[in-house]
C-alpha positions as MATLAB code, in Angstrom:
seq = 'MAEYVDNEFQEKTEGPPSVFPLRSQKSEIINRSKVIVIGAGMAGLAAAYFLKKCGLSVMVFERKAVAGGQVRTRLEEDRYLIELGPNSFLSSAEAVIKLARELSIDGQTIASQAASKQRYILHHKKLCPLPMGPKAFVSSRLFSLSGKARIFSECFVKSKTTGDESVASFIRRHFGNEALNHVVDPFVSGIYAGDVENLSAESIFPELVDMERAHGSLIRGFMKKRSKTKHDLFSFRWGMGTLPARLEEVLRKDLYLNTTIESIERLPNGRLQVKVEAPRKCFDADAIVLATPAPVSARIMASLLPQAIPDLMAIPYAPIIVVHTAYKNQHLPKPLDGFGFLIPRKEGFKMLGSIWSSSLFIGRAPKDESLLTNYIGGATDQSALDMDDREILDHIQTGLETSLQITAAPVFTSLRRIQQAIPQYVIGHRERLNGIEREAEKAPGIFLTGNYFRGVSVSDTIEHARHTADKVLSHLGIRPPLQR';
ca = [
      13.795   -7.744  -32.331;
      16.392  -10.019  -30.784;
      15.480  -13.089  -28.775;
      14.707  -12.300  -25.175;
      14.746  -14.437  -22.040;
      11.635  -14.068  -19.909;
      12.729  -13.351  -16.355;
      10.135  -15.592  -14.691;
       9.604  -18.591  -16.913;
      13.084  -18.551  -18.463;
      11.567  -19.369  -21.840;
      13.051  -18.006  -25.017;
      10.539  -16.017  -26.991;
      11.005  -14.563  -30.414;
       9.756  -11.088  -29.677;
       6.573   -9.465  -30.885;
       5.196  -11.208  -33.982;
       5.473   -8.980  -37.033;
       2.224  -10.180  -38.553;
      -1.121  -10.804  -36.854;
      -4.269  -11.462  -38.877;
      -6.940   -8.886  -38.096;
     -10.121  -10.119  -36.458;
     -12.739  -10.818  -39.108;
     -14.533   -7.549  -39.730;
     -17.334   -6.691  -42.107;
     -16.691   -3.373  -43.792;
     -19.902   -2.728  -45.652;
     -18.954    0.874  -46.361;
     -17.124    1.486  -49.602;
     -16.395    5.152  -50.178;
     -14.063    7.088  -52.432;
     -13.640    9.963  -49.979;
     -10.083   10.749  -48.989;
      -8.989   11.696  -45.479;
      -5.570   12.968  -44.426;
      -4.479   12.454  -40.830;
      -1.651   14.676  -39.622;
       0.317   13.174  -36.759;
       1.083    9.495  -36.152;
       0.979    9.432  -32.394;
      -1.567    7.267  -30.614;
      -4.444    9.603  -31.543;
      -3.527    9.840  -35.225;
      -2.879    6.127  -35.670;
      -6.142    5.203  -33.958;
      -8.199    7.742  -35.926;
      -6.655    6.564  -39.205;
      -7.350    2.942  -38.316;
     -11.017    3.602  -37.497;
     -11.454    5.476  -40.791;
      -9.620    2.890  -42.872;
     -11.694    0.167  -41.247;
     -14.782    1.872  -42.705;
     -13.420    1.717  -46.233;
     -12.077    5.259  -46.594;
      -8.853    6.165  -48.365;
      -6.491    7.402  -45.644;
      -3.050    9.026  -45.670;
      -1.116    9.638  -42.439;
       1.693   12.212  -42.321;
       4.214   12.220  -39.468;
       7.074   14.693  -39.031;
       9.293   12.292  -37.071;
      11.075    9.159  -38.242;
       9.015    6.922  -35.946;
       5.294    6.587  -35.257;
       3.604    6.125  -31.900;
       4.263    9.503  -30.308;
       4.970    9.129  -26.595;
       3.867    5.472  -26.532;
       7.194    3.789  -27.196;
       8.980    0.695  -25.926;
      12.616   -0.153  -26.520;
      14.702   -3.269  -25.877;
      18.119   -2.194  -24.590;
      21.193   -4.423  -24.573;
      18.931   -7.427  -25.272;
      18.145   -7.363  -21.544;
      15.981   -4.400  -20.556;
      12.516   -3.715  -21.927;
      12.053   -0.021  -21.189;
       8.977    2.151  -21.587;
       9.691    5.657  -22.867;
       6.098    6.715  -22.197;
       3.066    5.063  -20.554;
       3.813    1.866  -18.638;
       0.394    0.235  -18.458;
      -3.364    0.481  -18.861;
      -6.213   -0.304  -16.482;
      -8.509   -3.298  -16.785;
     -11.308   -0.723  -17.087;
      -9.679    0.852  -20.173;
     -12.289   -0.419  -22.621;
     -10.950    1.517  -25.612;
      -7.526   -0.152  -25.343;
      -8.990   -3.601  -24.756;
     -11.405   -3.372  -27.697;
      -8.730   -2.074  -30.053;
      -6.257   -4.766  -28.990;
      -8.920   -7.392  -29.679;
      -9.613   -5.999  -33.154;
      -5.905   -5.912  -33.926;
      -5.461   -9.517  -32.721;
      -2.941   -8.558  -30.047;
      -5.202   -9.190  -27.069;
      -3.370  -12.497  -26.622;
      -0.208  -10.502  -25.955;
      -1.617   -8.735  -22.878;
      -0.153   -9.533  -19.459;
      -1.402   -8.678  -15.984;
       0.721   -6.955  -13.375;
       2.322   -9.175  -10.764;
       0.532   -9.569   -7.437;
       3.400   -8.000   -5.487;
       3.051   -4.763   -7.461;
      -0.275   -3.715   -5.926;
       1.266   -1.820   -2.994;
       2.175    1.823   -3.633;
       4.304    4.088   -1.509;
       4.675    7.773   -0.719;
       7.955    9.290    0.477;
       7.084   10.892    3.809;
       9.759   12.512    5.997;
      12.375   10.748    3.843;
      10.893    7.293    4.477;
       8.604    5.204    2.292;
       5.096    5.016    3.682;
       2.503    2.597    2.246;
      -0.427    4.349    0.630;
      -3.462    3.224    2.657;
      -5.827    1.208    0.471;
      -8.756    0.930    2.886;
     -10.337    2.399    6.047;
      -8.367    0.187    8.458;
      -5.062    0.993    6.746;
      -5.968    4.686    6.741;
      -6.623    4.776   10.500;
      -3.225    3.215   11.274;
      -1.289    5.078    8.550;
       1.591    7.317    9.588;
       1.051    9.338    6.421;
      -1.395   11.610    8.264;
      -1.403   13.189   11.701;
      -4.380   12.770   14.044;
      -5.620   16.225   13.102;
      -5.125   15.399    9.410;
      -7.206   12.234    9.757;
      -9.895   14.133   11.654;
      -9.983   16.742    8.876;
     -10.458   14.045    6.249;
     -13.268   12.386    8.223;
     -14.992   15.763    8.621;
     -15.438   15.994    4.835;
     -19.088   15.018    5.209;
     -19.752   18.470    6.671;
     -17.950   20.483    3.978;
     -20.049   23.067    2.185;
     -20.157   22.186   -1.507;
     -19.355   24.528   -4.348;
     -21.480   23.736   -7.374;
     -20.575   26.478   -9.827;
     -17.415   27.574  -11.588;
     -14.066   25.913  -12.160;
     -11.402   25.829   -9.469;
      -7.935   24.412   -9.050;
      -7.325   20.841   -7.941;
      -5.546   22.245   -4.875;
      -8.547   24.362   -3.894;
     -10.984   21.495   -4.483;
      -9.051   18.929   -2.424;
      -8.074   21.393    0.288;
     -11.709   22.413    0.679;
     -12.845   18.804    1.016;
     -10.025   17.016    2.817;
      -7.521   19.600    4.060;
      -3.836   20.309    3.460;
      -2.399   16.950    4.509;
      -4.472   15.003    1.983;
      -3.473   17.523   -0.670;
       0.244   17.639    0.122;
       0.850   13.995    1.026;
      -1.329   12.187   -1.531;
      -3.050   14.253   -4.215;
      -0.090   16.471   -5.109;
       2.293   13.541   -5.779;
      -0.515   11.573   -7.448;
      -1.241   14.424   -9.878;
       2.493   14.887  -10.478;
       2.781   11.186  -11.272;
      -0.004   11.208  -13.877;
      -0.019   14.744  -15.275;
       3.387   16.075  -14.170;
       1.265   19.052  -13.187;
       0.884   21.773  -10.588;
      -2.201   21.225   -8.410;
      -2.480   24.987   -7.875;
      -3.077   25.519  -11.605;
      -4.783   22.354  -12.853;
      -8.553   22.397  -13.322;
     -10.574   20.233  -10.932;
     -13.456   19.797  -13.397;
     -11.033   18.652  -16.122;
      -8.769   16.435  -13.991;
     -11.413   14.985  -11.657;
     -14.743   15.398  -13.491;
     -16.330   12.474  -11.634;
     -15.474   14.025   -8.267;
     -16.862   17.411   -9.280;
     -20.077   15.758  -10.504;
     -20.230   13.765   -7.275;
     -19.955   16.950   -5.237;
     -22.771   18.546   -7.214;
     -24.963   15.482   -6.711;
     -24.207   14.634   -3.078;
     -22.348   17.589   -1.580;
     -19.890   15.315    0.209;
     -17.454   13.108   -1.718;
     -17.427   10.542    1.078;
     -21.220   10.276    0.908;
     -20.951    9.999   -2.870;
     -18.404    7.172   -2.660;
     -20.524    5.318   -0.108;
     -23.547    5.482   -2.399;
     -21.577    4.530   -5.473;
     -19.525    1.676   -3.988;
     -18.216    0.574   -7.363;
     -17.038   -3.026   -7.514;
     -15.061   -2.384  -10.704;
     -11.531   -3.714  -10.403;
      -8.734   -1.500  -11.590;
      -5.968   -4.020  -12.238;
      -3.010   -3.018  -14.379;
      -2.135   -4.591  -17.712;
       0.427   -4.159  -20.462;
       1.680   -6.206  -23.395;
       4.384   -8.845  -23.169;
       6.581   -6.654  -25.343;
       5.485   -3.383  -23.814;
       2.977   -0.657  -24.562;
       4.727    0.018  -27.863;
       3.047   -3.150  -29.166;
      -0.171   -1.193  -29.743;
       1.149    1.622  -31.986;
       3.498   -0.845  -33.697;
       0.540   -2.993  -34.690;
      -1.415    0.039  -35.911;
       1.624    1.124  -37.911;
       1.762   -2.327  -39.466;
      -1.902   -2.149  -40.488;
      -1.457    1.367  -41.886;
       2.014    0.867  -43.344;
       1.103    1.632  -46.972;
      -0.754    4.750  -45.877;
       1.854    6.072  -43.418;
       4.414    8.679  -44.472;
       7.160    9.372  -41.939;
       9.686   12.235  -42.044;
       6.972   14.395  -43.599;
       6.566   17.995  -42.440;
       3.370   19.911  -43.149;
       3.813   23.436  -44.476;
       0.169   24.544  -44.566;
      -3.441   23.597  -45.223;
      -5.623   25.579  -47.609;
      -9.228   25.538  -48.766;
      -9.619   25.003  -52.518;
     -12.280   26.817  -54.596;
     -14.234   23.555  -54.902;
     -14.464   23.288  -51.104;
     -11.956   20.480  -50.717;
      -8.822   20.846  -48.605;
      -5.218   20.826  -49.756;
      -2.209   19.872  -47.649;
       1.167   21.290  -48.648;
       4.144   19.192  -47.634;
       7.576   20.801  -47.176;
       9.865   17.987  -48.280;
       9.426   16.687  -50.852;
       7.357   19.697  -51.913;
       4.007   18.212  -52.870;
       0.317   18.964  -52.496;
      -2.358   16.458  -51.505;
      -6.099   17.047  -51.768;
      -8.573   15.653  -49.236;
     -12.248   15.709  -48.340;
     -11.435   15.880  -44.639;
      -8.384   16.431  -42.458;
      -7.783   15.166  -38.937;
      -5.153   17.034  -36.949;
      -3.737   14.684  -34.318;
      -0.783   16.850  -33.344;
      -0.055   18.674  -30.057;
      -2.171   21.798  -29.574;
       0.548   24.353  -30.468;
       1.496   22.390  -33.604;
      -2.146   22.286  -34.692;
      -2.323   26.049  -34.092;
       0.607   26.661  -36.449;
      -0.731   24.385  -39.178;
      -4.276   25.753  -38.979;
      -3.406   29.448  -38.679;
      -5.215   30.422  -41.888;
      -8.283   28.174  -41.551;
      -9.000   28.452  -37.816;
      -7.664   31.894  -36.860;
     -10.124   32.356  -33.975;
      -9.086   29.036  -32.398;
      -5.362   29.815  -32.395;
      -5.278   31.690  -29.033;
      -7.037   28.819  -27.247;
      -4.810   26.184  -28.853;
      -1.670   28.132  -27.976;
      -2.918   28.624  -24.402;
      -2.730   24.892  -23.634;
       0.623   24.412  -21.868;
       2.679   21.219  -21.843;
       4.879   19.911  -19.032;
       8.375   18.559  -19.682;
       9.447   15.186  -18.322;
      12.774   13.398  -18.106;
      12.459    9.600  -18.005;
      15.447    7.857  -16.438;
      15.770    4.075  -16.359;
      18.185    2.482  -13.915;
      18.881   -1.193  -13.253;
      20.584   -2.750  -10.244;
      21.752   -6.206   -9.310;
      19.286   -7.617   -6.792;
      22.149   -8.538   -4.489;
      22.948   -4.812   -4.192;
      19.421   -3.884   -3.077;
      18.860   -3.628    0.692;
      15.466   -5.338    0.248;
      13.274   -6.657   -2.598;
      11.255   -4.088   -4.515;
       7.798   -5.452   -3.791;
       5.321   -2.892   -5.041;
       4.334   -0.588   -7.878;
       6.794    2.128   -6.867;
       6.662    5.401   -4.988;
       5.800    9.071   -5.443;
       7.532   12.062   -3.888;
       5.498   15.052   -2.658;
       7.017   18.400   -3.609;
       7.267   19.369    0.047;
       9.891   16.644    0.529;
      12.291   18.874   -1.407;
      13.560   16.446   -4.069;
      13.915   17.034   -7.808;
      12.740   13.488   -8.449;
       8.977   13.009   -8.935;
       8.858    9.289   -8.286;
       9.831    5.821   -9.428;
       8.002    2.865  -10.977;
       9.511   -0.523  -10.193;
       9.122   -1.849  -13.717;
      10.480   -5.365  -13.189;
       8.206   -5.808  -10.149;
       5.230   -4.544  -12.137;
       5.479   -6.858  -15.164;
       7.480   -9.937  -16.043;
      10.087   -9.799  -18.780;
      11.356   -6.287  -18.109;
      14.833   -7.232  -16.848;
      16.973  -10.317  -16.182;
      15.881  -12.368  -13.186;
      18.819  -11.283  -11.021;
      18.267   -7.558  -11.652;
      15.645   -4.894  -10.918;
      14.653   -2.218  -13.443;
      13.308    1.128  -12.249;
      11.661    3.887  -14.295;
      12.303    7.236  -12.619;
      10.958   10.708  -13.378;
      12.184   14.289  -13.053;
      10.662   17.547  -14.285;
       7.026   18.471  -14.602;
       5.178   21.774  -14.629;
       6.721   22.861  -11.328;
      10.292   22.207  -12.514;
      10.508   23.460  -16.103;
      14.252   24.102  -15.758;
      14.983   20.392  -15.273;
      15.574   20.061  -19.020;
      18.544   22.420  -18.701;
      20.463   20.011  -16.466;
      23.153   17.851  -18.035;
      22.896   14.059  -17.918;
      25.283   13.678  -14.990;
      23.342   16.134  -12.868;
      20.058   14.376  -13.655;
      21.484   10.963  -12.765;
      22.876   12.371   -9.512;
      19.415   13.625   -8.530;
      17.924   10.215   -9.314;
      20.585    8.438   -7.287;
      19.999   10.814   -4.361;
      16.284   10.089   -4.447;
      16.807    6.324   -4.615;
      19.433    6.355   -1.883;
      17.100    8.270    0.436;
      14.002    6.205   -0.283;
      15.411    2.731   -0.901;
      18.906    3.004    0.634;
      20.440    2.057   -2.712;
      24.109    3.041   -2.635;
      25.393    0.827   -5.455;
      25.945    2.234   -8.923;
      23.385    1.126  -11.525;
      24.477   -1.524  -14.026;
      22.343    0.169  -16.680;
      21.054    3.691  -17.275;
      18.946    5.270  -19.997;
      17.762    8.876  -20.169;
      15.151   10.544  -22.360;
      14.128   14.207  -22.320;
      10.586   15.047  -23.466;
      10.047   18.777  -23.856;
       6.286   18.645  -24.444;
       5.344   15.488  -22.599;
       1.884   15.968  -21.104;
      -0.764   18.631  -21.850;
      -1.808   20.583  -18.771;
      -5.524   20.891  -18.108;
      -5.247   24.235  -16.333;
      -8.190   26.210  -14.949;
     -10.566   27.092  -17.791;
      -9.476   24.104  -19.905;
     -13.002   22.862  -20.599;
     -14.151   26.316  -21.703;
     -11.062   26.585  -23.884;
     -11.844   23.251  -25.561;
     -15.440   24.286  -26.158;
     -14.155   27.385  -27.947;
     -11.793   25.323  -30.104;
     -14.561   22.910  -31.059;
     -16.970   25.744  -31.900;
     -14.414   27.280  -34.245;
     -13.627   23.907  -35.842;
     -17.315   23.470  -36.661;
     -17.084   26.639  -38.754;
     -14.421   24.989  -40.943;
     -16.105   22.018  -42.680;
     -13.828   19.023  -43.037;
     -11.404   20.046  -40.271;
     -11.259   17.843  -37.171;
      -8.934   17.830  -34.178;
      -8.047   15.062  -31.750;
      -5.329   14.313  -29.229;
      -4.666   13.819  -25.541;
      -5.277   17.507  -24.830;
      -9.027   16.962  -25.223;
     -10.748   14.519  -22.855;
      -7.989   12.699  -20.994;
      -4.248   12.043  -21.192;
      -4.351    8.246  -20.856;
      -3.876    5.935  -23.833;
      -7.472    4.755  -23.465;
      -8.884    8.292  -23.342;
      -6.828    9.210  -26.405;
      -8.102    6.213  -28.381;
     -11.693    6.909  -27.358;
     -11.483   10.530  -28.507;
      -9.896    9.390  -31.779;
     -12.841    7.031  -32.311;
     -15.283    9.850  -31.562;
     -13.429   12.086  -34.027;
     -13.500    9.384  -36.714;
     -17.272    9.138  -36.260;
     -17.564   12.898  -36.785;
     -15.537   12.594  -39.997;
     -17.839    9.843  -41.242;
     -20.915   11.937  -40.476;
     -19.392   14.893  -42.314;
     -18.868   12.684  -45.363;
     -22.448   11.454  -45.219;
     -21.550    8.018  -43.898;
     -23.381    6.584  -40.926;
     -20.817    5.498  -38.321;
     -20.857    1.797  -37.379;
     -23.184    1.005  -34.485;
     -20.456   -1.021  -32.797;
     -16.727   -0.637  -32.668;
];
């Protein structure tokens, strides 16, 4: 990667080191078992790493020419460090932090800038600060007096302790329509690109559902919990892509890109055989981990997990278009001090929101410019992918002109379409997953992982990959390590 000038310290850095020594690890397990991991996204890379760390022979097959899945960072024009997927991770994301430490890249982590803590919601075509405490909530213009009264009355809401329901129904029942439309809807769109009327409350907000069952009122539950855990944002100096790039480096000899899987079959001796399309070869394994999107796993496993196919195919994915734009600071009406903003659907814009990347982390753009990461699409706007580039950029510019009064043309633009960006945890998702896992247990040696299981974040994905690796070890008669 070319040399890059840090936009705060103005120090020349050489880019992400290509070689880091791994933290000293004792691998007392030596085993001749062979495991094939299909898919080299974050889940597949992490699962392969955990298995290799325990002394197993691992092969990773990836259909695309690059590994990392949606977690990708790119340096454009030697000036803009753009994230094509996730932008950050929370300080509470233990799975990311532990893995970074093991991979010796924890020294590359950077904290978000202090000015980035404020978040905004577009309300009546004006940016409104998201209230971060009781005093800010009382004075906020984001809610009417009746809306605030409805939120405060949550303590008297009758709880519902059985059955799944939509996020919209859950929030509306507790806090009313204004909280749903002005905050939760854009928040869910920003994380899941989803439709609150269809997403499952118990899958999206399991802690809130459990809190309701325990305390009835969410407000009473929060008051009793009063967690002091900080949720600061972090990334890596060279972006989130540092993590999969390091895993790829560790697994390089075991990673096969541009490799398409034709099928998986059970051999007479009980082992599994993977047939590869090009070059046409067969590989035997004692266990297989499928770390591909749900519909891809359904196609590959059609013969071995026929009863799980309907549930796998029933997991929908939302499309997203990621648009990066950069502007000269002198052309901005005011500094972009904050994390960014979200746009509720009721505002009537195609744009979902914008992250102010250069305000969030240092080193994302030259000092005299501001880099924004903007989003269009989602489950409620599937047709967005059909728009041409010019139309997409026009919608972004309209959204930025309305919210930030930016009328100048961007000095840089980048656009990426992602057809299957984020799995949708729709109503019944947990039951669907339970069915998939029950069927997988009937096929010894077959394991599934991915962000369609227990959370879409990078940390959740890594944690499920670790859990899956432990299940593989148990299947092979190896006791998983007590500590990771």
